[in-house]
Amino acid sequence: MARARDPIADLRRIAFLLERANEATYRVRAFRSAAKALAGLPAAELTERAGNGTLTELAGVGDVTARCVAESLAGEEPVYLRRLVATEGSDLDAEATALRAALRGDCHTHSDWSDGGSPIEEMALAAVELGHEYLVLTDHSPRLTVARGLTAERLRRQLDHVAQVNAALPEGFRILTGIEVDILADGSLDQNDDLLARLDVVVGSVHSGLKDERSKMTRRMVKAVANPHLDILGHITGRMVSSRPAGVTGPGDRGHRARTRAESDFDADAVFAACAEHDTAVEINSRPERQDPPKRLIRRALEAGCRFAINTDAHAPGQLDWQRFGCERAALCGVPADRVINTWSAEQLVTWTHIRA
Ligand SMILES: [Zn+2]
Ligand SMILES: [Zn+2]
């Protein structure tokens, strides 16, 4: 019997759509675990178990996921999936849509090597499905211990691992190496220079001392921006406008999921002038709880002549589709596609970062 649909792909698709919709992590996990549990099963056994109702005897498969599989094997789109697709609707206007369509990759993402929830391979496959040409993997740096920041030694191992994963990925797509490096109190970067030089893309962010006094924070950021290794200045104000999505952990938020956080205080004009002078891109962070920088600062960075990177800062595969939120804000502020570095191909991007250092 020819199978009309792939039930594993349907389960993974459901997980992706739930994640993208910012639903609770346990829901997403139910579908992803079921997909994993069933992926190893011979097709004949899958069909038999779906037929006699014994799929739920398998670890990781519940009533809802079993029903999806049965519907899928019968050649129907699972009802659960159909409802998700019917309500996913996009409200992007034409300009934001055009900007999103121009993006060819994502320059800020995390895996389970630091505080992300999924293996590098899963993140890469989701990026492929989104139509990206590249994904920059930017796990955290050593001092961010709450996020399992990578020591130099673990980062070296990750580089070897990425090379292996890349060899197995579809042609036309690659994982670029990178880091989200902490900008330390004195403005220096929290990783060895030789490693920073080796990476394809370096995102630098402030994760500590967010309440530093204005002149100190300005000096700290300007010094980091002037560092030739730094390519992109991440979530520049550090603000949190709403609660973090369920299940997403991050620096300093253990047990404080509902917390919001004010913007750091710094001289934005001085920081943007430094970004323009050193050709360091300003990140437009798409995370719903960050929305960083606020629109008034995006407009000022644009006037200052800065480049931008519209990134998701995804900690899970479904979050890779959050770029549309960043595009929406960029479009509202009039950011043209030719100022956005992830509209470039992987080659153009890496050429640019390597000219810089
Ligand atoms: Zn960060
Ligand atoms: Zn990040």
Short mmCIF file of C-alpha atoms and ligand atoms in Angstrom, two decimals:
data_model
loop_
_atom_site.label_atom_id
_atom_site.label_comp_id
_atom_site.label_asym_id
_atom_site.label_seq_id
_atom_site.Cartn_x
_atom_site.Cartn_y
_atom_site.Cartn_z
CA MET A 1 0.00 0.00 0.00
CA ALA A 2 1.46 3.31 -1.04
CA ARG A 3 1.59 5.78 1.81
CA ALA A 4 0.13 9.15 0.94
CA ARG A 5 1.60 11.02 3.90
CA ASP A 6 4.60 10.73 6.15
CA PRO A 7 3.28 10.59 9.74
CA ILE A 8 6.68 11.44 11.23
CA ALA A 9 6.91 14.56 9.08
CA ASP A 10 3.37 15.52 10.17
CA LEU A 11 4.32 15.18 13.85
CA ARG A 12 7.43 17.28 13.35
CA ARG A 13 5.45 19.89 11.44
CA ILE A 14 2.94 20.12 14.29
CA ALA A 15 5.79 20.55 16.80
CA PHE A 16 7.25 23.31 14.64
CA LEU A 17 3.96 25.20 14.34
CA LEU A 18 3.26 24.93 18.08
CA GLU A 19 6.71 26.22 18.87
CA ARG A 20 6.40 29.05 16.44
CA ALA A 21 3.09 30.00 18.04
CA ASN A 22 4.92 30.21 21.37
CA GLU A 23 2.90 27.38 22.93
CA ALA A 24 3.95 25.59 26.09
CA THR A 25 7.08 23.50 25.74
CA TYR A 26 5.49 20.28 27.02
CA ARG A 27 3.06 20.34 24.06
CA VAL A 28 5.85 20.79 21.57
CA ARG A 29 7.85 18.06 23.25
CA ALA A 30 4.95 15.58 23.08
CA PHE A 31 4.97 15.72 19.29
CA ARG A 32 8.72 15.80 18.92
CA SER A 33 9.18 12.83 21.28
CA ALA A 34 6.53 10.84 19.43
CA ALA A 35 8.23 11.60 16.11
CA LYS A 36 11.52 10.41 17.56
CA ALA A 37 9.98 7.25 19.05
CA LEU A 38 8.27 6.33 15.79
CA ALA A 39 11.11 7.22 13.43
CA GLY A 40 12.94 4.02 14.33
CA LEU A 41 9.94 1.75 13.81
CA PRO A 42 9.67 -0.42 10.68
CA ALA A 43 6.86 0.84 8.41
CA ALA A 44 4.96 -2.45 8.68
CA GLU A 45 4.91 -2.32 12.47
CA LEU A 46 3.83 1.31 12.42
CA THR A 47 0.87 0.45 10.17
CA GLU A 48 -0.02 -2.60 12.26
CA ARG A 49 0.09 -0.74 15.55
CA ALA A 50 -1.94 2.14 14.13
CA GLY A 51 -4.49 -0.44 12.94
CA ASN A 52 -4.90 -2.30 16.22
CA GLY A 53 -4.53 0.74 18.46
CA THR A 54 -1.28 -0.26 20.16
CA LEU A 55 0.83 2.78 19.21
CA THR A 56 0.26 4.21 22.69
CA GLU A 57 2.08 1.24 24.19
CA LEU A 58 5.28 2.81 22.90
CA ALA A 59 7.11 5.20 25.19
CA GLY A 60 6.62 8.80 24.05
CA VAL A 61 3.39 8.16 22.14
CA GLY A 62 0.11 9.40 23.64
CA ASP A 63 -3.52 9.39 22.50
CA VAL A 64 -3.29 12.65 20.58
CA THR A 65 -0.09 11.80 18.76
CA ALA A 66 -1.34 8.26 18.00
CA ARG A 67 -4.50 9.70 16.47
CA CYS A 68 -2.42 12.01 14.27
CA VAL A 69 -0.37 9.07 13.08
CA ALA A 70 -3.49 6.99 12.28
CA GLU A 71 -5.00 9.86 10.29
CA SER A 72 -1.76 10.47 8.50
CA LEU A 73 -1.37 6.79 7.58
CA ALA A 74 -4.92 6.86 6.24
CA GLY A 75 -3.75 9.58 3.87
CA GLU A 76 -5.55 12.42 5.62
CA GLU A 77 -4.06 15.61 6.98
CA PRO A 78 -4.26 15.13 10.77
CA VAL A 79 -7.08 17.22 12.25
CA TYR A 80 -4.65 18.70 14.79
CA LEU A 81 -2.35 19.88 12.02
CA ARG A 82 -5.22 21.20 9.92
CA ARG A 83 -6.43 23.39 12.79
CA LEU A 84 -2.95 24.75 13.40
CA VAL A 85 -2.44 25.58 9.74
CA ALA A 86 -5.88 27.21 9.51
CA THR A 87 -5.16 29.57 12.41
CA GLU A 88 -1.49 30.36 11.77
CA GLY A 89 -2.34 33.44 9.64
CA SER A 90 0.29 36.06 8.98
CA ASP A 91 -0.41 39.74 9.49
CA LEU A 92 2.71 41.04 7.78
CA ASP A 93 2.21 43.94 5.47
CA ALA A 94 3.80 44.03 2.04
CA GLU A 95 7.05 45.70 3.10
CA ALA A 96 7.69 43.38 6.01
CA THR A 97 6.89 40.41 3.79
CA ALA A 98 9.37 41.61 1.16
CA LEU A 99 12.05 42.08 3.80
CA ARG A 100 11.43 38.62 5.24
CA ALA A 101 11.62 37.16 1.73
CA ALA A 102 14.97 38.86 1.20
CA LEU A 103 16.55 37.22 4.26
CA ARG A 104 18.74 34.26 3.39
CA GLY A 105 19.86 33.21 6.83
CA ASP A 106 19.87 33.82 10.54
CA CYS A 107 22.92 35.10 12.44
CA HIS A 108 21.97 34.40 16.06
CA THR A 109 20.81 30.94 17.21
CA HIS A 110 21.45 28.54 20.09
CA SER A 111 21.66 24.79 20.40
CA ASP A 112 21.64 22.41 23.35
CA TRP A 113 25.40 22.90 23.59
CA SER A 114 24.53 26.02 25.62
CA ASP A 115 21.01 27.00 26.70
CA GLY A 116 19.05 26.00 23.59
CA GLY A 117 16.66 23.07 23.72
CA SER A 118 17.58 21.18 20.55
CA PRO A 119 20.60 19.58 18.92
CA ILE A 120 22.44 21.47 16.17
CA GLU A 121 21.11 19.01 13.56
CA GLU A 122 17.46 19.77 14.47
CA MET A 123 18.06 23.51 14.26
CA ALA A 124 19.73 23.12 10.88
CA LEU A 125 16.93 20.98 9.45
CA ALA A 126 14.32 23.49 10.58
CA ALA A 127 16.35 26.26 8.92
CA VAL A 128 16.48 24.23 5.70
CA GLU A 129 12.71 23.79 5.82
CA LEU A 130 12.29 27.56 6.23
CA GLY A 131 14.27 28.07 3.05
CA HIS A 132 17.35 29.52 4.70
CA GLU A 133 20.72 29.14 2.98
CA TYR A 134 22.63 29.31 6.24
CA LEU A 135 22.30 29.33 9.96
CA VAL A 136 24.91 30.90 12.19
CA LEU A 137 25.30 28.89 15.37
CA THR A 138 26.05 31.31 18.21
CA ASP A 139 26.14 29.47 21.52
CA HIS A 140 27.18 31.36 24.64
CA SER A 141 30.68 32.15 25.90
CA PRO A 142 32.40 30.76 29.07
CA ARG A 143 31.45 33.37 31.66
CA LEU A 144 27.75 32.84 31.07
CA THR A 145 27.73 29.72 33.21
CA VAL A 146 23.94 29.79 33.79
CA ALA A 147 23.55 29.26 30.05
CA ARG A 148 26.30 26.60 29.94
CA GLY A 149 28.60 28.91 28.01
CA LEU A 150 31.22 27.06 25.96
CA THR A 151 34.81 27.03 27.13
CA ALA A 152 37.46 27.43 24.45
CA GLU A 153 37.91 23.69 24.50
CA ARG A 154 34.18 22.92 24.08
CA LEU A 155 33.93 25.51 21.32
CA ARG A 156 36.81 23.81 19.46
CA ARG A 157 34.94 20.53 19.76
CA GLN A 158 31.78 22.21 18.50
CA LEU A 159 33.65 23.46 15.42
CA ASP A 160 34.68 19.89 14.58
CA HIS A 161 31.13 18.71 15.15
CA VAL A 162 29.66 21.43 12.91
CA ALA A 163 32.03 20.40 10.13
CA GLN A 164 30.67 16.86 10.36
CA VAL A 165 27.04 17.97 10.46
CA ASN A 166 27.62 20.25 7.48
CA ALA A 167 28.93 17.36 5.42
CA ALA A 168 25.60 15.57 5.87
CA LEU A 169 23.31 18.54 5.16
CA PRO A 170 21.65 19.22 1.80
CA GLU A 171 23.69 21.06 -0.78
CA GLY A 172 23.06 24.79 -0.85
CA PHE A 173 22.75 25.01 2.92
CA ARG A 174 25.40 25.32 5.58
CA ILE A 175 25.83 26.01 9.22
CA LEU A 176 28.21 28.91 9.76
CA THR A 177 30.26 28.88 12.93
CA GLY A 178 29.83 31.60 15.48
CA ILE A 179 29.40 32.68 19.05
CA GLU A 180 27.30 35.00 21.16
CA VAL A 181 30.20 36.32 23.15
CA ASP A 182 29.68 38.19 26.40
CA ILE A 183 30.80 41.80 26.39
CA LEU A 184 32.61 41.95 29.72
CA ALA A 185 32.49 44.86 32.17
CA ASP A 186 35.58 46.46 30.61
CA GLY A 187 34.29 46.06 27.05
CA SER A 188 36.54 43.12 26.19
CA LEU A 189 35.12 39.90 24.72
CA ASP A 190 34.77 36.65 26.65
CA GLN A 191 36.70 34.29 24.34
CA ASN A 192 40.24 33.78 23.04
CA ASP A 193 41.24 35.98 20.12
CA ASP A 194 42.41 33.04 18.01
CA LEU A 195 39.00 31.43 18.29
CA LEU A 196 37.11 34.64 17.60
CA ALA A 197 39.25 35.08 14.49
CA ARG A 198 38.44 31.55 13.37
CA LEU A 199 34.66 31.86 13.66
CA ASP A 200 32.54 32.90 10.70
CA VAL A 201 30.37 35.36 12.65
CA VAL A 202 30.76 36.93 16.10
CA VAL A 203 27.71 38.35 17.87
CA GLY A 204 28.55 40.25 21.08
CA SER A 205 26.00 40.96 23.80
CA VAL A 206 25.83 42.45 27.27
CA HIS A 207 24.42 39.89 29.71
CA SER A 208 25.74 41.19 33.02
CA GLY A 209 25.80 44.55 34.78
CA LEU A 210 22.82 45.65 32.73
CA LYS A 211 22.17 48.42 35.22
CA ASP A 212 25.66 49.87 34.84
CA GLU A 213 25.78 53.61 34.98
CA ARG A 214 25.33 55.41 31.63
CA SER A 215 28.90 56.52 30.90
CA LYS A 216 30.32 53.15 31.95
CA MET A 217 27.85 51.23 29.77
CA THR A 218 28.56 53.54 26.82
CA ARG A 219 32.34 53.03 27.15
CA ARG A 220 31.84 49.28 27.49
CA MET A 221 29.70 49.03 24.35
CA VAL A 222 31.81 51.40 22.24
CA LYS A 223 34.95 49.46 23.10
CA ALA A 224 33.30 46.17 22.11
CA VAL A 225 31.97 47.64 18.85
CA ALA A 226 35.48 48.82 17.98
CA ASN A 227 36.87 45.30 18.48
CA PRO A 228 37.62 44.01 14.96
CA HIS A 229 36.35 40.53 15.89
CA LEU A 230 32.86 41.79 16.70
CA ASP A 231 30.51 41.62 13.71
CA ILE A 232 27.09 42.14 15.26
CA LEU A 233 26.04 43.94 18.45
CA GLY A 234 23.29 41.74 19.97
CA HIS A 235 20.03 42.81 21.73
CA ILE A 236 21.53 46.18 22.54
CA THR A 237 19.31 47.45 25.37
CA GLY A 238 18.80 44.12 27.16
CA ARG A 239 15.17 44.98 27.79
CA MET A 240 12.48 42.37 28.40
CA VAL A 241 9.05 43.61 27.42
CA SER A 242 7.07 40.52 28.36
CA SER A 243 7.48 37.17 29.99
CA ARG A 244 9.80 34.68 28.38
CA PRO A 245 8.15 31.91 26.40
CA ALA A 246 7.50 28.87 28.55
CA GLY A 247 10.41 26.51 28.81
CA VAL A 248 12.96 28.91 27.45
CA THR A 249 15.66 29.48 29.97
CA GLY A 250 18.24 32.11 29.71
CA PRO A 251 20.77 34.08 31.67
CA GLY A 252 19.48 35.22 34.99
CA ASP A 253 15.88 34.20 34.60
CA ARG A 254 15.71 31.04 36.68
CA GLY A 255 12.42 31.20 38.48
CA HIS A 256 11.71 34.69 37.18
CA ARG A 257 9.88 33.92 34.02
CA ALA A 258 7.30 36.67 34.37
CA ARG A 259 9.88 39.40 34.84
CA THR A 260 10.21 42.38 32.56
CA ARG A 261 13.38 44.43 32.44
CA ALA A 262 14.08 48.07 31.66
CA GLU A 263 16.49 49.12 28.90
CA SER A 264 20.12 49.61 29.85
CA ASP A 265 21.15 53.23 29.91
CA PHE A 266 23.80 54.29 27.38
CA ASP A 267 24.48 57.03 24.85
CA ALA A 268 22.84 55.43 21.83
CA ASP A 269 24.19 58.03 19.41
CA ALA A 270 27.76 57.35 20.53
CA VAL A 271 27.25 53.59 20.21
CA PHE A 272 25.64 53.86 16.78
CA ALA A 273 28.36 56.24 15.58
CA ALA A 274 30.91 53.62 16.62
CA CYS A 275 28.92 50.90 14.84
CA ALA A 276 28.87 52.98 11.66
CA GLU A 277 32.58 53.82 11.93
CA HIS A 278 33.70 50.23 12.53
CA ASP A 279 31.01 48.74 10.28
CA THR A 280 29.57 46.64 13.09
CA ALA A 281 25.97 45.61 12.47
CA VAL A 282 23.20 46.41 14.95
CA GLU A 283 21.00 43.44 15.69
CA ILE A 284 17.25 43.64 15.40
CA ASN A 285 16.37 40.86 17.83
CA SER A 286 13.07 39.23 16.89
CA ARG A 287 12.24 37.49 20.16
CA PRO A 288 8.73 38.55 21.25
CA GLU A 289 9.85 39.15 24.84
CA ARG A 290 12.84 41.27 23.75
CA GLN A 291 11.83 43.34 20.69
CA ASP A 292 15.24 44.90 20.97
CA PRO A 293 16.14 47.60 19.99
CA PRO A 294 12.91 49.54 20.45
CA LYS A 295 11.74 51.24 17.26
CA ARG A 296 12.98 54.71 18.22
CA LEU A 297 16.51 53.28 18.43
CA ILE A 298 16.21 51.37 15.17
CA ARG A 299 15.38 54.69 13.51
CA ARG A 300 18.39 56.36 15.09
CA ALA A 301 20.74 53.56 14.04
CA LEU A 302 19.38 53.87 10.52
CA GLU A 303 20.06 57.61 10.49
CA ALA A 304 23.56 56.97 11.83
CA GLY A 305 24.25 54.82 8.75
CA CYS A 306 24.47 51.46 10.56
CA ARG A 307 23.98 48.07 9.02
CA PHE A 308 21.52 45.66 10.64
CA ALA A 309 21.11 41.93 11.17
CA ILE A 310 17.55 40.67 11.67
CA ASN A 311 18.02 37.68 13.95
CA THR A 312 15.78 35.32 15.87
CA ASP A 313 18.05 34.41 18.80
CA ALA A 314 16.19 31.09 18.49
CA HIS A 315 16.62 28.59 21.30
CA ALA A 316 14.38 26.01 19.58
CA PRO A 317 13.58 25.10 15.95
CA GLY A 318 10.11 26.70 15.76
CA GLN A 319 11.54 29.99 16.97
CA LEU A 320 13.59 30.23 13.78
CA ASP A 321 10.45 31.54 12.11
CA TRP A 322 10.27 34.53 14.44
CA GLN A 323 12.31 36.58 11.96
CA ARG A 324 9.02 37.94 10.67
CA PHE A 325 8.57 39.86 13.94
CA GLY A 326 11.93 41.56 13.46
CA CYS A 327 11.08 42.27 9.83
CA GLU A 328 7.83 43.88 10.87
CA ARG A 329 9.63 46.30 13.19
CA ALA A 330 12.41 46.95 10.70
CA ALA A 331 9.88 47.71 7.96
CA LEU A 332 7.96 50.08 10.24
CA CYS A 333 11.22 51.96 10.78
CA GLY A 334 12.01 52.06 7.06
CA VAL A 335 15.09 49.80 7.16
CA PRO A 336 15.90 48.94 3.53
CA ALA A 337 16.96 45.39 2.60
CA ASP A 338 20.38 46.57 1.40
CA ARG A 339 21.29 47.63 4.94
CA VAL A 340 20.56 44.15 6.30
CA ILE A 341 23.53 41.79 6.31
CA ASN A 342 21.53 38.58 6.34
CA THR A 343 20.06 39.41 2.96
CA TRP A 344 23.55 38.45 1.73
CA SER A 345 24.62 34.99 0.67
CA ALA A 346 26.78 32.97 3.06
CA GLU A 347 29.82 33.83 0.91
CA GLN A 348 29.16 37.55 1.00
CA LEU A 349 28.56 37.43 4.71
CA VAL A 350 31.73 35.50 5.50
CA THR A 351 33.77 37.71 3.18
CA TRP A 352 32.52 40.73 5.08
CA THR A 353 33.22 39.28 8.52
CA HIS A 354 36.71 38.17 7.50
CA ILE A 355 37.68 41.51 6.01
CA ARG A 356 36.83 42.93 9.40
CA ALA A 357 39.08 40.41 11.22
ZN ZN B 1 21.92 37.11 24.54
ZN ZN B 2 21.26 34.61 22.23
#
